[in-house]
Amino acid sequence: MSSKQGGKGAGAGKGKKGAKGGAEEKRDDILQAVIIADSFQDRYAPFSLEKPRCLLPLANTPMIEYTLEFLAMNGVQEVFIYCSSANTDEVEAYIYNSSRWRNGSKISPFSSLEFIRVSDARSIGDFLRDLDKRALISSDFILVHGDLVANVSLDAALAKHRARREANRENCMTVILRSAGEDDHRTKTHGITPHFVVEPSTTRCLHYEETHPLQADHYLTLDPDILEHKEFEIRSDLIDCGIDICTPDVLALWSESFDYELPRKNFLHGVLKDHELNGKFIYTEIVDQGYAARASNLQMYDAISKDILGRWTYPLVPDSNLVLGNSYKMTKNGVCVENGVVIAPNATITESVLGHRSSLGSGSSVSNSIIGDRCKIGKNVRIENSYIWDEVVIEDDTQIYHSVLADAVRVGKKSIIPEGSLLSYGVSIAPGTQLPTDPAARISLKQGDGSPATDDASLVGENGKGADFHESASSDYDSDSEDEDFGTDPSSLQKSLIYSLEGLNISTSSISTLATHTSVDSDEVESQVNALQNADPTKSTTATASRNRLDSLSAFSAFSDDSMTGAFHTDAVNGLLDSLRAEDTDDFDGAKLEFMGLRLANNASDSSMRKAIAVSFAKRAAELTSTLDPAKAAQRALLDKKGAIKFIREVGVGGKEAEQAEFALALQNALVTQVMGKTLEAGKAGTVLAALLQQLYSHDVLEEDGILAWWNDGRAVEGGELMATVRDKCRVLVEWLENADEEESSEEESDDE
Amino acid sequence: MAPLLAGYAPNLEKFLKTLKGQSLEASTEGLIALLKRRQIRGAEACAFATARVLLQVVAKSKWTDVDQLLANVQKVGARLTHAAPRELVIGNIVRRVLGLIRDEASEERNADNEGSLMDSVSDLQTLQPSAATATSSGSQRPGPNPIKPTLTPAASFVSKSLFNLLSVVDPAESFTTGSPVTGSSTPIQQNSSATALKSEVIDGIEEIMDELSQADDQIAGFADVQIHPGDHILAYQPTATVEKFLVRAASKRHFTALIASGTPSPKGPEAYASLKKKLAAAGVRTVHVMSGSYAAYLPKVSKVILPAHAVLANGAIIADGGAACVARAAREYSKPVIVLSGVYKLCPENSSEVEDPIELGDSSAYVPFTDGPLVDGVDVESAVSELVPADLVDMYITNLGPHTRDHLDDILADHYKVEDIDFPLQ
Amino acid sequence: MTTGDVTKPEPLAIRTAQASAQDDSTPFDIVQEYRTILASDPEISMPVAAIEALIALLGRTSATTAMETVSVIKTHAELLQQAVSNPVPLKAGTDLFQQYLLRSLKGQAAAGSAPPLSFDETRQHLLRNSQRFVTRAKAARETIAYKGAAYVKDGSVVLAAGGSRTVKTLLLRAADRHVERWGSPRFKVVYVMDGSRDSVPAVEALRERGVPVAEIEQSAVAFTLRAARVDMAFVGTEVVVQNGGLLSRMGTFQLATLCQAMKIPFYVAAESHKIVRVYPLSQADLPRCGVRQDVLEFKCAEQQKAEEEDSPDLFNRSFGQQASPIDYTPPEFISSIITEQGVKMPAAVYDLILDLYT
Amino acid sequence: MATEANGAAQQAPALNASPATPDGNPTPEPKTPGPATTPAPTAAEPKKLTNAQLKAQQKAEKAARRAQAKEAKAAIAPQPPAASTGADAGAKGSKPARGGSKQDEQQQQQQQGRPGIAPRRPSMGGRRGSVGGIIEKDPRSAIPECFSHIPMAKRIATSQAHKDVHPAVLALGQQMATFTIRDSIARLKYMLLAFRKVIEAYETPKGNSLSRHFIPHVLNDQIEYLTACRPMCFSMGNAIRLLKAKINKFDIDTPEDEAKEAMLESIDNFINERITLAEFIIARNAADMIADGDVILTYRQHRLVERALLQARHDGKQFEVSIVDDPFDQTGQMLAKTLRRERIRVYYSPHMGGTQASIRRATKVFVGAEAIFANGAMQGPAGTCDVCLTAADAGVPVMALCETINFDRDRVATDSLTYNEIDPERCGETEFRLLFDTTREKYLNVVITEFESETGNSPAQSILAILRKQEDPNAS
């Protein structure tokens, strides 16, 4: 049924395009962008209770400023900002008060900036479905989030995207990713690791999946079809900055699947998985120049702030004063100060930012920190790696390490704020208080549901203000709670400032790193896969508390595979081949039974069965070519054994056009592989394929549409000219099919008899 | 398809295109944003963009008398300079335009001879410099041999000064006292038409823009004098200016050019391809020295050529990072260091006045962001530009000709009015 | 000088009322006048005092014609110069004044007052504004301070020497700038204390402003320049000579030499009216420039004794108070001269002179 | 037969010595088990691998040496026949030849194999392959004539090498030519180790005496070949001089085994004293020059400087390091990371542009010297001179770290073009680069050598004095 939808959706998509075709060309020079200004997450809790995430200060600048600047930097003309009713007002107010961005402002770099309010939105998906309805989008547009900090130039990516889109309307989306290298990198997301399966030759994205240390098994399940690709990489070294270049079809896709909520976990993963249904292609643009990251949680907030201090985001640095009215100056020791700061002569400050009219008392030291406007910092205060927002008061002799203090927080004398503390708006810590270390405190004046919290003197001291923050019952987070319910939700890993897996019971099996294997000799591969299957999971390397990641750049042979399906494939192919080769009997039912058994044992997907079958017959045919001419070989391979054809028809293919195409493609791939495995001369491969297809056609296994669908399928020509040449050999057949009529075909048959 | 080829990202050309239709404010802010985002950078581009915007100010901004016009130019100018504090040429262009206005204004006033004792003072102050800019603007017109500025304007530039202890009036006070004498520095329009002034000033600004576009050619005009047969010329990170210079020399002289790319360019050996090609065409041998350091080569080098981002009043220059090292090495082997710079890059600021001339650029320019440990642990400081102390430079070649350090004062005097020297501090 | 070239017929000098009044009273003692002026105002500098003195003279002289007046002024100027051991600073003032008169006499535009005032107008102007000139001189000092203050950056270490009020003001302005930007002064000062107490006010004032100041002996300069990693040196001067060099209190040359050796910028803060038409060639050349000082007295025991007997005589020879010895700092040691007219290369000084006296 | 076996046995260590280079790679670096999978490397990456490689090879060589030693002893005692038969001319002649061919194969593998597999060789490794291609045509043709007098490494097909060149030397020559072994001290060390093998394999022909025959007929060929592969560094020259002196001292009728033993022993001592121990003491001496609160500026990554800094850190000194790097091979990044691991604050300036600014902050400058000439001038990696000049202007003291073995008693250089070397992969008009530059003695405040404690710190001008002192005891 989902397939139907797919069909409809695709159709709708096409229709829309057709309709807009003209307009599109005209408006191609107008670049549009959509900002998702609401994440529907609470990873910034408790701060996000008071202010929408995209307005929270990052290096003393509201995040959305970076996002808008990025769009301006890339010449975007029209901007649509999506907010949920929850916080539209605030965001809108902010934009409205900014003489730079306000819609229609003389000095705005954008020709238009519109807010779209979706009252009942529950997820980003809802936004995009809504956007689809509105049909505001005329052509390629850039989809970003309100917490994006980036300086990458999109020109190249846009050009490529456009070129691809013009080549094939189904190429609907390009995902911008920043490579971040092998090693641990502060700017990679912790906890949840995205894995992109990419075909290097085309940069096409084949598969997307997220893993996190809390999940029981650390396997990526790759759709076997992926393995049809001669080469692909599993990239987990990437920073996903959430920049997508989309054609309007993308919105159509969202609409088709009403249940998608998240652009990656649901949409990207889903669309790629159902590729056969929607026929859409998604590509990646992996940049290694420039900066791009999302402050999607506090850890990223931390990392990006550090990157800004380290000028990795240049020119998005405080002393560029991109925000109207700022006048930061870069001074010695990487210190950036606004006008009117007061730094006592013997106060030391390094690698930090100090906001407008903030003061630093004598004997105090600030390092690797960002301090907002109008903060009062007393004498002999020590601040390290911390983020102090506006109008914070810190009294003498207090120490603050790696914490976030929101606006108007007040910390009394001789207090200690240890690593990871989060002090939300207006919290006040009484003098001489030492906040807890493990777990670090998250103090707020409000509770998760927004209701005021009753001050907890035991935490914030006598007549301090604020209490330990509890999230609304819906997503209860409490670091004291047992590991189980803590462990269930990976996002909980990202709710703290400091990433740590301590105290979590994490299964020690790492993401299975599949053997790298460049040769394509199928037999070799099969043995390879067997080896994988036999590998005892407990033997697999144990995860440290740090991230587990696949070796980011291992080239995969078309046949190496995630152990499960891989195993099935091997056994199945071997089984089938044996019975096909068998001299004594010409019965195929035994093989069929065995096969079905295997299938159940491994609950192999249809596609993997399809592939197995295709491969075995292709191989058989290939073997036979050594003695016979291709045509005969194909015929013998298919017909020697009674029921083989039937088996293929029932198990291997199936009625649908798409499935038939897949089978054809599988055959093609298999033969090509044979050629590469030197078990079949290149010349013959094509003819064999042609012969096979023809046979299958004449035995009603494949129908005209199926074969034609395969013929027109992009993948049939992807991956080397070998594929192409092999395919070409079938041109005659195809042409013949296209204007086929009964007699001819029957004649053909009779000839074969 | 067009936008595709050009790309969407804004840049100087795109900006200039927009100027026509836009409101002045929009243009100003537009430029400011581009400057801040470094999407317009480099002396030439900044100078040109500034001139264009100031032209808009004169043409579009609302003003009825010279004081207002000056104020408007100063206001916009100040915003631009603050947008890119390290692009000193912006300030220069603003000063040039201010001076221009003052000249035109005073001429206007002389036209109708109200030359009373009162504002007569200003005549003398302004007349001679105006003569000066006359000569220099004369030299700005295209022509093989621009006239070298005479001493007179320089003298007149200071003549006001020595006596002002005893003089009847001096600007310092006239600013404070609201008497009509204030006209001395910014004469109030009595009955001369603003429109006339406007067109005059606009012409002047266009002349400045001509000067910008012709500077390189004029500088190149002095090449063959400085470069001799058999020389080994080390050109540090040659710019368009240097390229013209060398190529021109190549047409007359047979020398060897060592192209010094202080840092690996993304283009690799292909960098400076056009320069190499042109020189090769002229039969000049080029060696592309792929090194960060040059002390090793200097014994063989006969002259070092540095392109300047800006030349400061005391002769120090701001140049690409690494230039100071080359200059030092040159001094070590006492080889002359020649700085190429259009006059418009000559700033009245003194090296000690300039707010920290070392611009820290993009850390990822040379350090891969993909190197997690490095990114996290190490304070990367990649200097885009740095200050080459005055004592390391031997000669400056501008579109007016070759100069020594002591000369710079005169040129400054020719091009900037005393009143504007302090811009934008005032 | 297009406007000036036409010389106009001399109008007869009219005796002004007040001139006639004082005419017959006690003869005018220029030296006395000069000393009282100097004493009256600690802020006033020698050239300006000299000018003031001459203006006073102008008010008192019975001279009728322009020529007369000029010669009277001339003789008094010379009197004045002979009266002091180091006449050069005075010369700066007197020359300027005389030149100003001469110009107007020649009907030539003294810049800043064109078209030429008649001689009498000039005279009137001078008499009327004599006080104004003093204030202008002080204003000039402020301007210099304002310009120089920009040189003192966050975290820099500045070395200063001598009793120059200009340098003092300059550093105080710098402190103000820093307070504006940082809330507190972010630079340090090393003050070279020559035996005199002249620098004490500056040191106190700076410390008052919260600027950390270190006082060092002259002998500690070389050490300090490196040890304190000094970024730049500021000195005042008594005069700036024709080639852009300095005649200034003893020790300036030494300081300049050390700075150059250590590649530390050496800045001079001087009002343009301190520029004087004198061209010393070397330390030995000072007497030719009219400087009378006996820094080098090689003596043996006898002379030593002899002098102790007639010490008073020794006193009269050099006129007490401003007898502090000076030395000559050649231009190549000077990074630049900060004047109220802008920052000048030493070489540019000659332009000023040329323009003034030709 | 016996010879065959013996020969093979004798070759064995030599063989598995150099293949060990690529394979086993026991680098302490936690990451990337096998470099084969590493992606396109940052310029720094392969450098580390090279280090690792060197370590690896070192290990292997040691192993080889031990094996050799055992064998030698065995050879001496139980089976004199082998030795004697070994004396047979034919066998002797054939042995190196055969070995040579075996080595050849290895070379081939190393040559073609490596670039394909992965960037195992230094950053330029990838391209060297290509250079190797061009190399057959005269590589020097493109060198601008004003630099034509400067020598350059050259890859010589092992087949072209003199037949008597020992396999181990052949291998080493290639590794030097390809800059697989790059650092001067490393080159010195491996040369000596190779010579060890040469000596072990050497048997004095009938009617000849080792002391008369070995140098002219064996050693010189080796030296010639090595020099052809890459111009010798000063330390190599010095070492050879000392070795020859040693040999010449042998009495004509010193028994061969005794002489060989003596030579081997002196080589081992040499390595221990002049390299291993020296490095340690220099680091020690240099570390003592660092005081709390210092900001040490250094250029690129240099073995000695790195060790010194770590030593100082280990001594609990509190200081910061400011690294200026050569943008064309960013070895400084490696140093930066190493220091970070020791929680030393590091400022990193990727190119010369940062020098002036960094110097302002620095209190001392440490540079590693390739060599120091008789006049006290220092040869260092290109760029060192620029750093020292800037330091001098800013009045920041410069310390040069250098083993005495790198002192050159005879040669004097006042500029960088007298003795230098062209980067063989940048040796044309489109790309040209010199590897070293020379810093005049007046810009060096002190040279830190392996002399005990304080006395190890000498003014550059007086290195000859040091040499004199040094040689006195050594002369025996």
PDB file of N, CA and C in Angstrom, chain A residues 334-381:
ATOM      1  N   GLY A 334      43.942  36.968  22.204  1.00  0.00           N
ATOM      2  CA  GLY A 334      42.659  36.490  21.709  1.00  0.00           C
ATOM      3  C   GLY A 334      41.491  36.954  22.548  1.00  0.00           C
ATOM      4  N   VAL A 335      41.595  38.159  23.093  1.00  0.00           N
ATOM      5  CA  VAL A 335      40.484  38.705  23.874  1.00  0.00           C
ATOM      6  C   VAL A 335      39.709  39.704  23.027  1.00  0.00           C
ATOM      7  N   CYS A 336      38.402  39.535  23.016  1.00  0.00           N
ATOM      8  CA  CYS A 336      37.528  40.383  22.221  1.00  0.00           C
ATOM      9  C   CYS A 336      36.651  41.179  23.169  1.00  0.00           C
ATOM     10  N   VAL A 337      36.717  42.505  23.096  1.00  0.00           N
ATOM     11  CA  VAL A 337      35.948  43.289  24.062  1.00  0.00           C
ATOM     12  C   VAL A 337      35.044  44.299  23.370  1.00  0.00           C
ATOM     13  N   GLU A 338      33.906  44.546  23.996  1.00  0.00           N
ATOM     14  CA  GLU A 338      32.974  45.567  23.516  1.00  0.00           C
ATOM     15  C   GLU A 338      33.388  46.899  24.120  1.00  0.00           C
ATOM     16  N   ASN A 339      32.702  47.937  23.687  1.00  0.00           N
ATOM     17  CA  ASN A 339      32.940  49.245  24.300  1.00  0.00           C
ATOM     18  C   ASN A 339      32.557  49.225  25.769  1.00  0.00           C
ATOM     19  N   GLY A 340      33.224  50.069  26.526  1.00  0.00           N
ATOM     20  CA  GLY A 340      32.769  50.362  27.882  1.00  0.00           C
ATOM     21  C   GLY A 340      33.006  49.241  28.873  1.00  0.00           C
ATOM     22  N   VAL A 341      33.836  48.264  28.502  1.00  0.00           N
ATOM     23  CA  VAL A 341      34.150  47.259  29.505  1.00  0.00           C
ATOM     24  C   VAL A 341      35.085  47.886  30.535  1.00  0.00           C
ATOM     25  N   VAL A 342      35.076  47.317  31.706  1.00  0.00           N
ATOM     26  CA  VAL A 342      35.997  47.784  32.738  1.00  0.00           C
ATOM     27  C   VAL A 342      36.784  46.583  33.240  1.00  0.00           C
ATOM     28  N   ILE A 343      38.071  46.562  32.908  1.00  0.00           N
ATOM     29  CA  ILE A 343      38.912  45.454  33.344  1.00  0.00           C
ATOM     30  C   ILE A 343      39.945  46.000  34.311  1.00  0.00           C
ATOM     31  N   ALA A 344      39.891  45.526  35.521  1.00  0.00           N
ATOM     32  CA  ALA A 344      40.848  46.008  36.517  1.00  0.00           C
ATOM     33  C   ALA A 344      42.263  45.735  36.014  1.00  0.00           C
ATOM     34  N   PRO A 345      43.189  46.626  36.350  1.00  0.00           N
ATOM     35  CA  PRO A 345      44.548  46.488  35.807  1.00  0.00           C
ATOM     36  C   PRO A 345      45.143  45.116  36.053  1.00  0.00           C
ATOM     37  N   ASN A 346      44.908  44.559  37.201  1.00  0.00           N
ATOM     38  CA  ASN A 346      45.579  43.283  37.481  1.00  0.00           C
ATOM     39  C   ASN A 346      44.640  42.095  37.337  1.00  0.00           C
ATOM     40  N   ALA A 347      43.601  42.277  36.521  1.00  0.00           N
ATOM     41  CA  ALA A 347      42.769  41.127  36.161  1.00  0.00           C
ATOM     42  C   ALA A 347      43.349  40.530  34.888  1.00  0.00           C
ATOM     43  N   THR A 348      43.338  39.211  34.781  1.00  0.00           N
ATOM     44  CA  THR A 348      43.876  38.579  33.573  1.00  0.00           C
ATOM     45  C   THR A 348      42.732  37.946  32.799  1.00  0.00           C
ATOM     46  N   ILE A 349      42.763  38.137  31.481  1.00  0.00           N
ATOM     47  CA  ILE A 349      41.719  37.565  30.643  1.00  0.00           C
ATOM     48  C   ILE A 349      42.343  37.081  29.349  1.00  0.00           C
ATOM     49  N   THR A 350      42.096  35.816  29.000  1.00  0.00           N
ATOM     50  CA  THR A 350      42.676  35.255  27.783  1.00  0.00           C
ATOM     51  C   THR A 350      41.620  34.485  27.004  1.00  0.00           C
ATOM     52  N   GLU A 351      41.761  34.499  25.676  1.00  0.00           N
ATOM     53  CA  GLU A 351      40.907  33.711  24.781  1.00  0.00           C
ATOM     54  C   GLU A 351      39.440  33.832  25.169  1.00  0.00           C
ATOM     55  N   SER A 352      38.965  35.051  25.321  1.00  0.00           N
ATOM     56  CA  SER A 352      37.601  35.222  25.784  1.00  0.00           C
ATOM     57  C   SER A 352      36.928  36.394  25.104  1.00  0.00           C
ATOM     58  N   VAL A 353      35.621  36.470  25.310  1.00  0.00           N
ATOM     59  CA  VAL A 353      34.853  37.596  24.811  1.00  0.00           C
ATOM     60  C   VAL A 353      34.212  38.290  25.999  1.00  0.00           C
ATOM     61  N   LEU A 354      34.247  39.623  25.977  1.00  0.00           N
ATOM     62  CA  LEU A 354      33.685  40.389  27.082  1.00  0.00           C
ATOM     63  C   LEU A 354      32.706  41.403  26.521  1.00  0.00           C
ATOM     64  N   GLY A 355      31.459  41.312  26.940  1.00  0.00           N
ATOM     65  CA  GLY A 355      30.391  42.092  26.322  1.00  0.00           C
ATOM     66  C   GLY A 355      30.337  43.521  26.797  1.00  0.00           C
ATOM     67  N   HIS A 356      29.375  44.254  26.241  1.00  0.00           N
ATOM     68  CA  HIS A 356      29.225  45.681  26.444  1.00  0.00           C
ATOM     69  C   HIS A 356      29.077  46.024  27.930  1.00  0.00           C
ATOM     70  N   ARG A 357      29.935  46.954  28.404  1.00  0.00           N
ATOM     71  CA  ARG A 357      29.843  47.494  29.754  1.00  0.00           C
ATOM     72  C   ARG A 357      29.876  46.415  30.830  1.00  0.00           C
ATOM     73  N   SER A 358      30.562  45.338  30.560  1.00  0.00           N
ATOM     74  CA  SER A 358      30.768  44.350  31.623  1.00  0.00           C
ATOM     75  C   SER A 358      32.051  44.709  32.358  1.00  0.00           C
ATOM     76  N   SER A 359      32.090  44.355  33.625  1.00  0.00           N
ATOM     77  CA  SER A 359      33.269  44.735  34.402  1.00  0.00           C
ATOM     78  C   SER A 359      33.898  43.512  35.039  1.00  0.00           C
ATOM     79  N   LEU A 360      35.225  43.578  35.154  1.00  0.00           N
ATOM     80  CA  LEU A 360      35.991  42.465  35.706  1.00  0.00           C
ATOM     81  C   LEU A 360      36.844  42.994  36.841  1.00  0.00           C
ATOM     82  N   GLY A 361      36.599  42.507  38.051  1.00  0.00           N
ATOM     83  CA  GLY A 361      37.255  43.048  39.236  1.00  0.00           C
ATOM     84  C   GLY A 361      38.714  42.653  39.304  1.00  0.00           C
ATOM     85  N   SER A 362      39.435  43.321  40.168  1.00  0.00           N
ATOM     86  CA  SER A 362      40.880  43.089  40.245  1.00  0.00           C
ATOM     87  C   SER A 362      41.151  41.692  40.777  1.00  0.00           C
ATOM     88  N   GLY A 363      42.218  41.110  40.279  1.00  0.00           N
ATOM     89  CA  GLY A 363      42.617  39.788  40.743  1.00  0.00           C
ATOM     90  C   GLY A 363      41.809  38.668  40.125  1.00  0.00           C
ATOM     91  N   SER A 364      40.793  39.029  39.341  1.00  0.00           N
ATOM     92  CA  SER A 364      39.978  37.979  38.720  1.00  0.00           C
ATOM     93  C   SER A 364      40.660  37.474  37.465  1.00  0.00           C
ATOM     94  N   SER A 365      40.358  36.223  37.079  1.00  0.00           N
ATOM     95  CA  SER A 365      40.913  35.688  35.842  1.00  0.00           C
ATOM     96  C   SER A 365      39.808  34.998  35.048  1.00  0.00           C
ATOM     97  N   VAL A 366      39.791  35.303  33.763  1.00  0.00           N
ATOM     98  CA  VAL A 366      38.805  34.700  32.863  1.00  0.00           C
ATOM     99  C   VAL A 366      39.554  34.053  31.719  1.00  0.00           C
ATOM    100  N   SER A 367      39.227  32.795  31.420  1.00  0.00           N
ATOM    101  CA  SER A 367      39.892  32.155  30.285  1.00  0.00           C
ATOM    102  C   SER A 367      38.912  31.291  29.515  1.00  0.00           C
ATOM    103  N   ASN A 368      39.066  31.296  28.201  1.00  0.00           N
ATOM    104  CA  ASN A 368      38.220  30.500  27.299  1.00  0.00           C
ATOM    105  C   ASN A 368      36.750  30.608  27.651  1.00  0.00           C
ATOM    106  N   SER A 369      36.311  31.818  27.927  1.00  0.00           N
ATOM    107  CA  SER A 369      34.916  32.001  28.312  1.00  0.00           C
ATOM    108  C   SER A 369      34.293  33.120  27.507  1.00  0.00           C
ATOM    109  N   ILE A 370      32.993  33.146  27.520  1.00  0.00           N
ATOM    110  CA  ILE A 370      32.276  34.208  26.837  1.00  0.00           C
ATOM    111  C   ILE A 370      31.361  34.876  27.844  1.00  0.00           C
ATOM    112  N   ILE A 371      31.549  36.169  27.991  1.00  0.00           N
ATOM    113  CA  ILE A 371      30.790  36.911  28.987  1.00  0.00           C
ATOM    114  C   ILE A 371      29.953  37.953  28.272  1.00  0.00           C
ATOM    115  N   GLY A 372      28.685  38.011  28.623  1.00  0.00           N
ATOM    116  CA  GLY A 372      27.737  38.844  27.895  1.00  0.00           C
ATOM    117  C   GLY A 372      27.813  40.307  28.274  1.00  0.00           C
ATOM    118  N   ASP A 373      26.738  41.015  28.031  1.00  0.00           N
ATOM    119  CA  ASP A 373      26.700  42.448  28.286  1.00  0.00           C
ATOM    120  C   ASP A 373      26.348  42.728  29.739  1.00  0.00           C
ATOM    121  N   ARG A 374      26.883  43.852  30.223  1.00  0.00           N
ATOM    122  CA  ARG A 374      26.499  44.408  31.525  1.00  0.00           C
ATOM    123  C   ARG A 374      26.630  43.399  32.668  1.00  0.00           C
ATOM    124  N   CYS A 375      27.631  42.548  32.567  1.00  0.00           N
ATOM    125  CA  CYS A 375      27.863  41.620  33.682  1.00  0.00           C
ATOM    126  C   CYS A 375      28.789  42.285  34.695  1.00  0.00           C
ATOM    127  N   LYS A 376      28.556  41.978  35.969  1.00  0.00           N
ATOM    128  CA  LYS A 376      29.440  42.509  37.013  1.00  0.00           C
ATOM    129  C   LYS A 376      30.190  41.342  37.636  1.00  0.00           C
ATOM    130  N   ILE A 377      31.488  41.320  37.434  1.00  0.00           N
ATOM    131  CA  ILE A 377      32.288  40.239  37.998  1.00  0.00           C
ATOM    132  C   ILE A 377      33.214  40.825  39.048  1.00  0.00           C
ATOM    133  N   GLY A 378      33.121  40.289  40.239  1.00  0.00           N
ATOM    134  CA  GLY A 378      33.804  40.884  41.391  1.00  0.00           C
ATOM    135  C   GLY A 378      35.291  40.615  41.396  1.00  0.00           C
ATOM    136  N   LYS A 379      35.867  40.699  42.561  1.00  0.00           N
ATOM    137  CA  LYS A 379      37.315  40.525  42.719  1.00  0.00           C
ATOM    138  C   LYS A 379      37.651  39.054  42.899  1.00  0.00           C
ATOM    139  N   ASN A 380      38.853  38.705  42.444  1.00  0.00           N
ATOM    140  CA  ASN A 380      39.386  37.342  42.639  1.00  0.00           C
ATOM    141  C   ASN A 380      38.395  36.265  42.227  1.00  0.00           C
ATOM    142  N   VAL A 381      37.645  36.569  41.186  1.00  0.00           N
ATOM    143  CA  VAL A 381      36.746  35.555  40.641  1.00  0.00           C
ATOM    144  C   VAL A 381      37.506  34.762  39.594  1.00  0.00           C
TER     145      VAL A 381
END
